[in-house]
Coordinates of C-alpha atoms and ligand atoms in Angstrom, one line a residue:
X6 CA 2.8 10.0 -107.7
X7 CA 0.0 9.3 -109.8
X8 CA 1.3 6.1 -111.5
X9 CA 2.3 4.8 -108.3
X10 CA -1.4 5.2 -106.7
X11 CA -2.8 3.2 -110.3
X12 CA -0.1 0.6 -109.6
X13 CA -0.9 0.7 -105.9
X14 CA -4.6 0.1 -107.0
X15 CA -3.6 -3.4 -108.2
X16 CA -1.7 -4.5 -105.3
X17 CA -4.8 -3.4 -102.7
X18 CA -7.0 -5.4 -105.0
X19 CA -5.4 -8.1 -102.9
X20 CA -6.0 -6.3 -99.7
X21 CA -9.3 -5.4 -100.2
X22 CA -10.4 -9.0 -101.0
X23 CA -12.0 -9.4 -97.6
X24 CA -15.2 -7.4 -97.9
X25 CA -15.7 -4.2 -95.7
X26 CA -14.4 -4.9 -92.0
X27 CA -14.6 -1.9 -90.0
X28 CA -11.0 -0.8 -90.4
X29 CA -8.6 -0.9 -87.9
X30 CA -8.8 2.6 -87.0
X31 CA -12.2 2.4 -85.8
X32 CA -12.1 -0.4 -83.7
X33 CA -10.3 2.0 -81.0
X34 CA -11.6 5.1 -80.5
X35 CA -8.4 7.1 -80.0
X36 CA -7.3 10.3 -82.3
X37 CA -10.8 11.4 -82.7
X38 CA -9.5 14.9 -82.4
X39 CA -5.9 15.5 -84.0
X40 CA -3.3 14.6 -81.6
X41 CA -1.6 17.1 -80.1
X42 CA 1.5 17.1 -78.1
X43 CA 5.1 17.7 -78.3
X44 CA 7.7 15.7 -80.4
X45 CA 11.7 15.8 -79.6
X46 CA 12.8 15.3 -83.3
X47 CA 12.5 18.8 -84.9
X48 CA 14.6 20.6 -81.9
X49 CA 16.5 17.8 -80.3
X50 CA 17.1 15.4 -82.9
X51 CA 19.9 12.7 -81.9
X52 CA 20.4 14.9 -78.5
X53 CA 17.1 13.6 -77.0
X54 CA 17.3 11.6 -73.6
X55 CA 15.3 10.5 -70.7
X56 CA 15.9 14.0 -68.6
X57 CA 14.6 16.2 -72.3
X58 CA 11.3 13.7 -71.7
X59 CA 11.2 14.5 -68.3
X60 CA 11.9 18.0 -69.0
X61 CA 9.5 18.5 -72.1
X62 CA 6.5 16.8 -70.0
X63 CA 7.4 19.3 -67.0
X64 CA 6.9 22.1 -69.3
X65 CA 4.0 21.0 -70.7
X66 CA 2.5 21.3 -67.3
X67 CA 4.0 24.4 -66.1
X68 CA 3.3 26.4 -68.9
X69 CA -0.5 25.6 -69.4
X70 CA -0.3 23.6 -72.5
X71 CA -1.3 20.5 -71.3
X72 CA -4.5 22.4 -70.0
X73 CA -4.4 24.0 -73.9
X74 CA -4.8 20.4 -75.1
X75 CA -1.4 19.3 -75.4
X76 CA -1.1 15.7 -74.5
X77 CA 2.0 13.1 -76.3
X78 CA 5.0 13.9 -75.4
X79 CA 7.1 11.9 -78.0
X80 CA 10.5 10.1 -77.7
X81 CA 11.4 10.2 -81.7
X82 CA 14.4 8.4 -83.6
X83 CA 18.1 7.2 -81.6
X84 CA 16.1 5.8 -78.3
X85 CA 16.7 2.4 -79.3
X86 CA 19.5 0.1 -77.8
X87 CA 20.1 -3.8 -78.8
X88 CA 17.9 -6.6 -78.7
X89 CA 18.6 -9.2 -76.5
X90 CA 18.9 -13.0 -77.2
X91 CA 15.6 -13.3 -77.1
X92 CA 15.0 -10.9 -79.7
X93 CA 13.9 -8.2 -77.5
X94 CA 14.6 -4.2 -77.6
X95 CA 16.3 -2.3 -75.0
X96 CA 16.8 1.3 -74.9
X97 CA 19.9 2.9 -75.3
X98 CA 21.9 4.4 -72.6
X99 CA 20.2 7.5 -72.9
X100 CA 17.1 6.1 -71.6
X101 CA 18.3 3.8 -68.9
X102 CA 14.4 3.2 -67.7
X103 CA 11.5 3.6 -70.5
X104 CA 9.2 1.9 -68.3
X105 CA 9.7 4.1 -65.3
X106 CA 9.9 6.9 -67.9
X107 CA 6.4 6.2 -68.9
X108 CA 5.4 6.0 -65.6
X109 CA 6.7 9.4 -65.3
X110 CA 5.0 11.0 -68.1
X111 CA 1.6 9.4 -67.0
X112 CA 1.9 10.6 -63.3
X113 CA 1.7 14.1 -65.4
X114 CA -1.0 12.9 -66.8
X115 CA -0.2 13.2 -69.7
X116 CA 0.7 10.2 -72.5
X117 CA 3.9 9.0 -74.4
X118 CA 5.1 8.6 -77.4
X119 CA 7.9 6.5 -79.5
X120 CA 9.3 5.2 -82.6
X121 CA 10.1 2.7 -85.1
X122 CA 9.9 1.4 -88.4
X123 CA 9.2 -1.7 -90.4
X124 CA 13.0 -1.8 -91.5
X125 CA 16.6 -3.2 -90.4
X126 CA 17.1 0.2 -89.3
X127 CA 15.6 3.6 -88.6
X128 CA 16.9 6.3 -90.4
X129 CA 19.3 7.5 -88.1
X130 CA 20.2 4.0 -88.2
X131 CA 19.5 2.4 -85.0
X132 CA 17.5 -1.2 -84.5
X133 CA 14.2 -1.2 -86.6
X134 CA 11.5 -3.7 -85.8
X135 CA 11.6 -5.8 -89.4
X136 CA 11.2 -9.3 -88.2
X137 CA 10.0 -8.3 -84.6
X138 CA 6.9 -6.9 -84.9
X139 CA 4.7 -7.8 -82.5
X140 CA 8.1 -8.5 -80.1
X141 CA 8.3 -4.7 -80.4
X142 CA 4.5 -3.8 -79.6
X143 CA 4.6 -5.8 -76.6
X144 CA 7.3 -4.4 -75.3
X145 CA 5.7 -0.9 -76.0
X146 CA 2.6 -1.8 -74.4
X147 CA 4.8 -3.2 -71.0
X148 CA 6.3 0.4 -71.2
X149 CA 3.0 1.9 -71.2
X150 CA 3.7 3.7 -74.5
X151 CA 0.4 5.5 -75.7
X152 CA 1.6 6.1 -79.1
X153 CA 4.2 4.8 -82.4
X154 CA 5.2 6.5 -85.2
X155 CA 6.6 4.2 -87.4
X156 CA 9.0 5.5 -90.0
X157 CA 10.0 3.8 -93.5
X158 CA 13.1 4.6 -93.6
X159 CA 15.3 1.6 -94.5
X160 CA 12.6 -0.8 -95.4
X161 CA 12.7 0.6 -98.9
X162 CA 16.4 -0.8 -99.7
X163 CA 16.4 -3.4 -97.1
X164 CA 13.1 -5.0 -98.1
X165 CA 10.8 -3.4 -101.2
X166 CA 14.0 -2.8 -103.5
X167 CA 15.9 -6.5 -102.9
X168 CA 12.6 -8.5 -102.7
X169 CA 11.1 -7.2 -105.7
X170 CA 13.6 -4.6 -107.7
X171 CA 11.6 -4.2 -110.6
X172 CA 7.7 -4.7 -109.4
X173 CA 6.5 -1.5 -108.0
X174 CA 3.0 -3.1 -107.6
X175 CA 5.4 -6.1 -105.6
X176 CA 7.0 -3.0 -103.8
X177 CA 3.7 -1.6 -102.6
X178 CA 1.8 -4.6 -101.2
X179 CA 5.8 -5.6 -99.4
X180 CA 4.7 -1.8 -97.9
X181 CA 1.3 -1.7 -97.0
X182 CA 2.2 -5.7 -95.7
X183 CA 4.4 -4.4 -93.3
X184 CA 2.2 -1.1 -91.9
X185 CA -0.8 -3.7 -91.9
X186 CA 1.9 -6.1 -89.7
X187 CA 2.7 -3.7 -86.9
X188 CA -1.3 -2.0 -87.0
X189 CA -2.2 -5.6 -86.0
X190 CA 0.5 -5.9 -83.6
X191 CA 0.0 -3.0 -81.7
X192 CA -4.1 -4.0 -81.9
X193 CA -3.0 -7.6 -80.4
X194 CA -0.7 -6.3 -77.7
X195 CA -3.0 -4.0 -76.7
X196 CA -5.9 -6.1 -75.6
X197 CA -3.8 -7.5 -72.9
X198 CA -3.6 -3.7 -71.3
X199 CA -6.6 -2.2 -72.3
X200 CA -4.1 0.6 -73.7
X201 CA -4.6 1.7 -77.2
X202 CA -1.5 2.9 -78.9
X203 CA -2.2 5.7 -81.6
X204 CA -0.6 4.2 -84.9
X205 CA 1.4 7.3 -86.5
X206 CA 2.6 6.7 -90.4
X207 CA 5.2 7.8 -91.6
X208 CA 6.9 7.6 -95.2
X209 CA 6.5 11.2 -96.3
X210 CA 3.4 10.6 -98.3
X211 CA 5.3 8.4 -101.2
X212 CA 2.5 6.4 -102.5
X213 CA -0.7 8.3 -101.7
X214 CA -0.7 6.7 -98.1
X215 CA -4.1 8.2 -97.5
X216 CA -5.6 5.9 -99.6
X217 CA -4.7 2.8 -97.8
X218 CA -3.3 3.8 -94.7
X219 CA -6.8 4.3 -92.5
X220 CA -7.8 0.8 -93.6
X221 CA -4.4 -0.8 -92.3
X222 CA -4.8 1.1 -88.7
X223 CA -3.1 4.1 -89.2
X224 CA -4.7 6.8 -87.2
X225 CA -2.7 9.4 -89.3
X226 CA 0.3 9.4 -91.9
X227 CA 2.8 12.0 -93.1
X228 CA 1.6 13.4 -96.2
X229 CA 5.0 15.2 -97.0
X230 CA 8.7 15.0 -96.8
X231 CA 10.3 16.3 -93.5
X232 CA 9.4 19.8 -92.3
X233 CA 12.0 22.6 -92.3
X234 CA 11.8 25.5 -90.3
X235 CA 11.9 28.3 -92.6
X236 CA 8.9 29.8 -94.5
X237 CA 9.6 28.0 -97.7
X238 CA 9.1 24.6 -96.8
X239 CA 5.8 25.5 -94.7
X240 CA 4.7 27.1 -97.5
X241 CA 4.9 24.0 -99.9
X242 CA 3.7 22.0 -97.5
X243 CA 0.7 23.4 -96.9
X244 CA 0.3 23.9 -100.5
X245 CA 0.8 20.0 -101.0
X246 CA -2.4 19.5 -98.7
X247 CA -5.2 20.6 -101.0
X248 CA -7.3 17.9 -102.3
X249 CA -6.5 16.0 -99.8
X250 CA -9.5 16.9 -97.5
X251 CA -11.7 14.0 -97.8
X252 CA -9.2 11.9 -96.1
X253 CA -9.2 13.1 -93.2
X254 CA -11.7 12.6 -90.2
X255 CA -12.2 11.2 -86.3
X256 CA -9.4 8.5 -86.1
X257 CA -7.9 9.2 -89.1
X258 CA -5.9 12.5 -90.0
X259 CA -3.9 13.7 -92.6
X260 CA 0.0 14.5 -91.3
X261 CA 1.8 17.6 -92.8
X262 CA 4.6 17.0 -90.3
X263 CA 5.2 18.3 -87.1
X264 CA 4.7 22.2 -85.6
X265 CA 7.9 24.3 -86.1
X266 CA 6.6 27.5 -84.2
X267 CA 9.4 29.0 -82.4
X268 CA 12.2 27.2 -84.4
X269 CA 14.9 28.1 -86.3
X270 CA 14.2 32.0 -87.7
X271 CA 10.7 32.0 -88.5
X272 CA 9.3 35.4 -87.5
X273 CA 6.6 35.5 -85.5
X274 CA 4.4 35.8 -88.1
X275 CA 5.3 33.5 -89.6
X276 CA 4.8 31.2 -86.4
X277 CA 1.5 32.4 -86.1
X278 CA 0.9 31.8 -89.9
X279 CA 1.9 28.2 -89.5
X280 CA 0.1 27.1 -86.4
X281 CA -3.2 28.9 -87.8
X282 CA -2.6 26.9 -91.4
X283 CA -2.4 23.7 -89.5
X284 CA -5.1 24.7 -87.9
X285 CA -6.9 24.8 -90.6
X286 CA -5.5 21.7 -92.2
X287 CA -7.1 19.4 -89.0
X288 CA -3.4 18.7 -88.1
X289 CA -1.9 17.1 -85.7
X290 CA -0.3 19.8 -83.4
X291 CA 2.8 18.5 -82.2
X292 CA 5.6 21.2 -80.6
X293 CA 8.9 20.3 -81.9
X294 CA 10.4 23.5 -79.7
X295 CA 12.8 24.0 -77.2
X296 CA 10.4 24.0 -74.0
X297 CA 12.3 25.2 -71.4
X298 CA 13.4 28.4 -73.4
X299 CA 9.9 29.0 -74.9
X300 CA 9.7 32.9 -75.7
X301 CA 6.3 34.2 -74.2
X302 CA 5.2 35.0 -78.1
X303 CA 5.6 31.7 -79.1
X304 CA 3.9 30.2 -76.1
X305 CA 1.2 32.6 -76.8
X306 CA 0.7 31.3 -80.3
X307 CA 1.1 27.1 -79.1
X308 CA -1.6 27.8 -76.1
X309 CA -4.0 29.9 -78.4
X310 CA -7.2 28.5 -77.6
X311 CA -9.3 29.6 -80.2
X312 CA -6.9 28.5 -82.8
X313 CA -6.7 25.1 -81.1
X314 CA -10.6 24.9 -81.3
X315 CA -10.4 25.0 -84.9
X316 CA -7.7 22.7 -84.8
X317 CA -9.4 20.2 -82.8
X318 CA -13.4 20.4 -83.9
X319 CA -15.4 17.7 -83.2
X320 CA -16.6 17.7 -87.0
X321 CA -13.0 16.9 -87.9
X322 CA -13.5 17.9 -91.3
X323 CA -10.0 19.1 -92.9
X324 CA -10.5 23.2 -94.2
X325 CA -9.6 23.5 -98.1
X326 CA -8.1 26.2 -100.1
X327 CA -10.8 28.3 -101.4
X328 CA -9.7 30.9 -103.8
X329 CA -6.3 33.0 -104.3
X330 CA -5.6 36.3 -105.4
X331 CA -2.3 37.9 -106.1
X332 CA -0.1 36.8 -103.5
X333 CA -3.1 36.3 -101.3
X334 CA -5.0 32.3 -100.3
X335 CA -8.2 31.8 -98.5
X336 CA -9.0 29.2 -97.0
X337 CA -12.1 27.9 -95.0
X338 CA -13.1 25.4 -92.7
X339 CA -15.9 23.8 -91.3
X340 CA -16.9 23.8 -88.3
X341 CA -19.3 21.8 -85.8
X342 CA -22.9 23.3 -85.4
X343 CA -21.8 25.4 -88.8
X344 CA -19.4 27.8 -87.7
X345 CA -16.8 28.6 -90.4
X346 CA -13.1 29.4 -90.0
X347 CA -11.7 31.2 -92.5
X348 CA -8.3 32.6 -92.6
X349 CA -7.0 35.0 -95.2
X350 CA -2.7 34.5 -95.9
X351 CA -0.3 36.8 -97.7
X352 CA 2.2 34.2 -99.1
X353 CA 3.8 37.2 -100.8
X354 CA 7.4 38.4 -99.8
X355 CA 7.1 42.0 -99.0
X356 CA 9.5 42.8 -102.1
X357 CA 6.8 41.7 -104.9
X358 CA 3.3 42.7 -103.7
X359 CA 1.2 43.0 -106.4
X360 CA -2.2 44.8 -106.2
X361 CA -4.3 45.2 -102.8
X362 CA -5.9 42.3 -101.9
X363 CA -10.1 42.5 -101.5
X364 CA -11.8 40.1 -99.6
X365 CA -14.6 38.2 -101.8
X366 CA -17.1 36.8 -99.5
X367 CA -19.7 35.6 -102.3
X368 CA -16.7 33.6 -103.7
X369 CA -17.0 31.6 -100.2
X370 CA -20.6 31.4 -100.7
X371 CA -20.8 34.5 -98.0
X372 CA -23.3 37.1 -97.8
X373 CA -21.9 40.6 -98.2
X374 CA -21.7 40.9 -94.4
X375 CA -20.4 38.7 -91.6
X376 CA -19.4 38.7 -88.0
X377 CA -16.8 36.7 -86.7
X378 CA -14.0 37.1 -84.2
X379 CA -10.6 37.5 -85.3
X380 CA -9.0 34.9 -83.3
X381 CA -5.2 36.1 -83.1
X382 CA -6.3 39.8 -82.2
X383 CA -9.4 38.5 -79.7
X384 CA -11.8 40.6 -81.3
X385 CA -15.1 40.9 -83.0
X386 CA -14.7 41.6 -87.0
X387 CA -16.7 43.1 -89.1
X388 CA -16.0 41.3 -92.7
X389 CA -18.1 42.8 -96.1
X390 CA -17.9 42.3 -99.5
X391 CA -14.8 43.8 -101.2
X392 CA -13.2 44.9 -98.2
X393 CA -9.5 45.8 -98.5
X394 CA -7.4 43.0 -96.0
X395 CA -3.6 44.4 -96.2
X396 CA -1.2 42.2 -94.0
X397 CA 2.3 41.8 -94.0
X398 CA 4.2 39.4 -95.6
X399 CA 3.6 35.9 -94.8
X400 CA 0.9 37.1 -92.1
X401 CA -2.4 36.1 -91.6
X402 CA -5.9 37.2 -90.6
X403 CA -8.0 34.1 -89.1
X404 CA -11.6 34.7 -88.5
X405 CA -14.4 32.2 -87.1
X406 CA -18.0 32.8 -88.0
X407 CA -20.5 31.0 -85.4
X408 CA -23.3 31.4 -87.8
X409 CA -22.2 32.6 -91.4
X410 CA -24.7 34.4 -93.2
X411 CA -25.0 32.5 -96.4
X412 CA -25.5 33.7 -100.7
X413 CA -28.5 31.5 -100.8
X414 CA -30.4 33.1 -97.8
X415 CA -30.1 36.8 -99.3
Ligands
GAL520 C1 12.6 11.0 -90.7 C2 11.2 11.5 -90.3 C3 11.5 12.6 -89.2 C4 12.3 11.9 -88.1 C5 13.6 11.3 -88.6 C6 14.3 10.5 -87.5 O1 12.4 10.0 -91.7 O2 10.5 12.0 -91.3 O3 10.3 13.1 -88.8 O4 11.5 11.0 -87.4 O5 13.3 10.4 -89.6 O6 15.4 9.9 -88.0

């Protein structure tokens, strides 16, 4: 990963040849939070269609999480149909209106979502936009579509691999050529509607993409492989985030993947461990969940709205891994008007816990005694130096601090 970002370094010198233009993500003022919404890949997968949209965005409503924040609801991978002589997409049979689709979603008031990729082909192998770029953006924008992710999927062997099999720094600048490509394209297609269209990255965070991919438009790009719904892959996910903090901020966010609460057999605190972690992270918060069949528990934890506010702080400054001990990580964030989140995981499996775990506030930079609220409980905390903090096995105990007493004011 490393040798790729010093190779990378040579191909952006081209890039960066035009001195400091604000970059693209700037120049529209969407994604200032972390988006949040609901994505059909992680449940649905290849079973998504136009009545799952409708569906998903009723939900949304019904269940209060569009008044929680949640916004996209987005159409992922096997939407797309053929291209016309003219070069232009059509949807599938699955979606025999996307325009009237849109129009649906909107009427919730809510905003929609789909994707692509700069290949031949997605990578469930349906029509990519290589070669139609700004065809494909304008016909977004006709939709009404309010956000892309755009995947990499088959670019790699279709374009970066044949063009240039044994230049990596080749490889990279073929990449960021093609991200810059469509960033413009959705920018251009948009002035005509007035409708920005949030410009989601995604190749899994090959190639440090948080180094180039805020200057190219991206408002926020996958910083992992795909997310799995079992503890495991949460877990090394999350892990995978730290040092990446200065990335992030308004209009451009780091992407650990999207929300798996309530799928497959995570238990529920498990769910609660994830959403609070992503919290943390300033990531996006997009449901990838069966809505109709939402358990209350796990409608609970999505419509949190004290976890949410940490989530979607105005600062938008990512939280960071702050000290472990034993089987137990801390991590802090901060927070507008300098509150502090901090929330306190046992990554431990209950069969190996090691000693108990004592809370170190000066190692936070805390004085010996706060007073937060322990946002998945609802209730005030007292926290003090040393104190014992026994949770369960991959539980956790998230507190925000409005005004954090701090070591150098003792
Ligand atoms: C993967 C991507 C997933 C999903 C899938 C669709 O590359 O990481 O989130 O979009 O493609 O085929």
């Amino acid at each position: 990963m490393r040798l790729r970002s010093a190779l990378f370094a040579v191909a952006l010198a081209g890039l960066s040849a035009t001195p400091a233009l604000t970059p693209l993500y700037a120049q529209t003022p969407v994604a200032q939070t972390p988006p949040m919404g609901w994505n059909s890949w992680n449940y649905f997968a290849g079973k998504v269609d136009d009545k799952g949209i409708r569906a998903a965005a009723d939900q949304i409503v019904a269940t209060g999480m569009k008044d929680a924040g949640y916004v996209y609801v987005n159409i992922d991978d096997t939407w797309e149909g053929q291209r016309d002589a003219k070069g232009v997409i059509h949807s599938n049979e699955k979606f025999p209106d996307m325009k009237a689709l849109a129009d649906y979603v909107h009427s919730k008031g809510l905003k929609i979502g789909i994707y692509s990729g700069p290949g031949d082909k997605t990578c469930a192998g349906f029509p990519a936009s290589l070669g139609h770029e700004l065809q494909d953006a304008t016909t977004y924008a006709e939709w009404g579509i309010d956000y892309l992710k755009y995947d990499l999927c088959s670019f790699r062997s279709d374009v970066m691999t044949k063009q240039a099999p044994e230049d990596k720094a080749a490889q990279m600048k073929l990449m960021t050529d093609a991200y810059e490509k469509m960033g413009k394209a959705l920018a251009e297609a948009t002035k005509a509607t007035g409708r920005p269209i949030v410009f989601s990255l995604c190749q899994y965070g090959w190639d440090s993409p948080w180094e180039w991919a805020p200057a190219l438009g991206g408002n926020l790009w996958r910083t992992t492989g795909d997310i799995q719904p079992r503890w495991q892959s949460i877990y090394d996910i999350a892990s995978e985030q730290s040092g990446l903090e200065s990335y992030a901020g308004p209009g451009h966010w780091n992407d650990p993947d999207m929300l798996e609460v309530g799928n497959g057999k995570l238990s529920l605190a498990e769910n609660r461990t994830h959403f609070s972690w992503w919290a943390i992270l300033a990531a996006p918060l997009l449901a990838g969940n069966d809505l109709p069949n939402m358990k209350p528990e796990i409608h609970a934890i999505l419509t949190n709205k004290d976890v949410i506010a940490i989530d979607q702080d105005a600062l938008g400054k990512q939280g960071k891994h702050a000290y472990s001990d034993g089987e137990v990580e801390v991590w802090t964030r901060e927070l507008q008007g300098g509150a502090l989140a901090i929330a306190v995981i046992d990554v431990g499996s209950d069969r190996v816990s090691t000693h108990p775990f004592h809370l170190d506030l000066a190692r936070i930079g805390l004085a010996k005694e706060q007073t937060g609220k322990d946002l998945w409980t609802g209730k005030e905390i007292k926290l003090t130096q040393g104190m014992p903090v026994e949770l369960p096995s991959h539980d956790v105990l998230l507190v925000r601090i409005e005004k954090p007493k701090s070591t150098h004011k003792m």
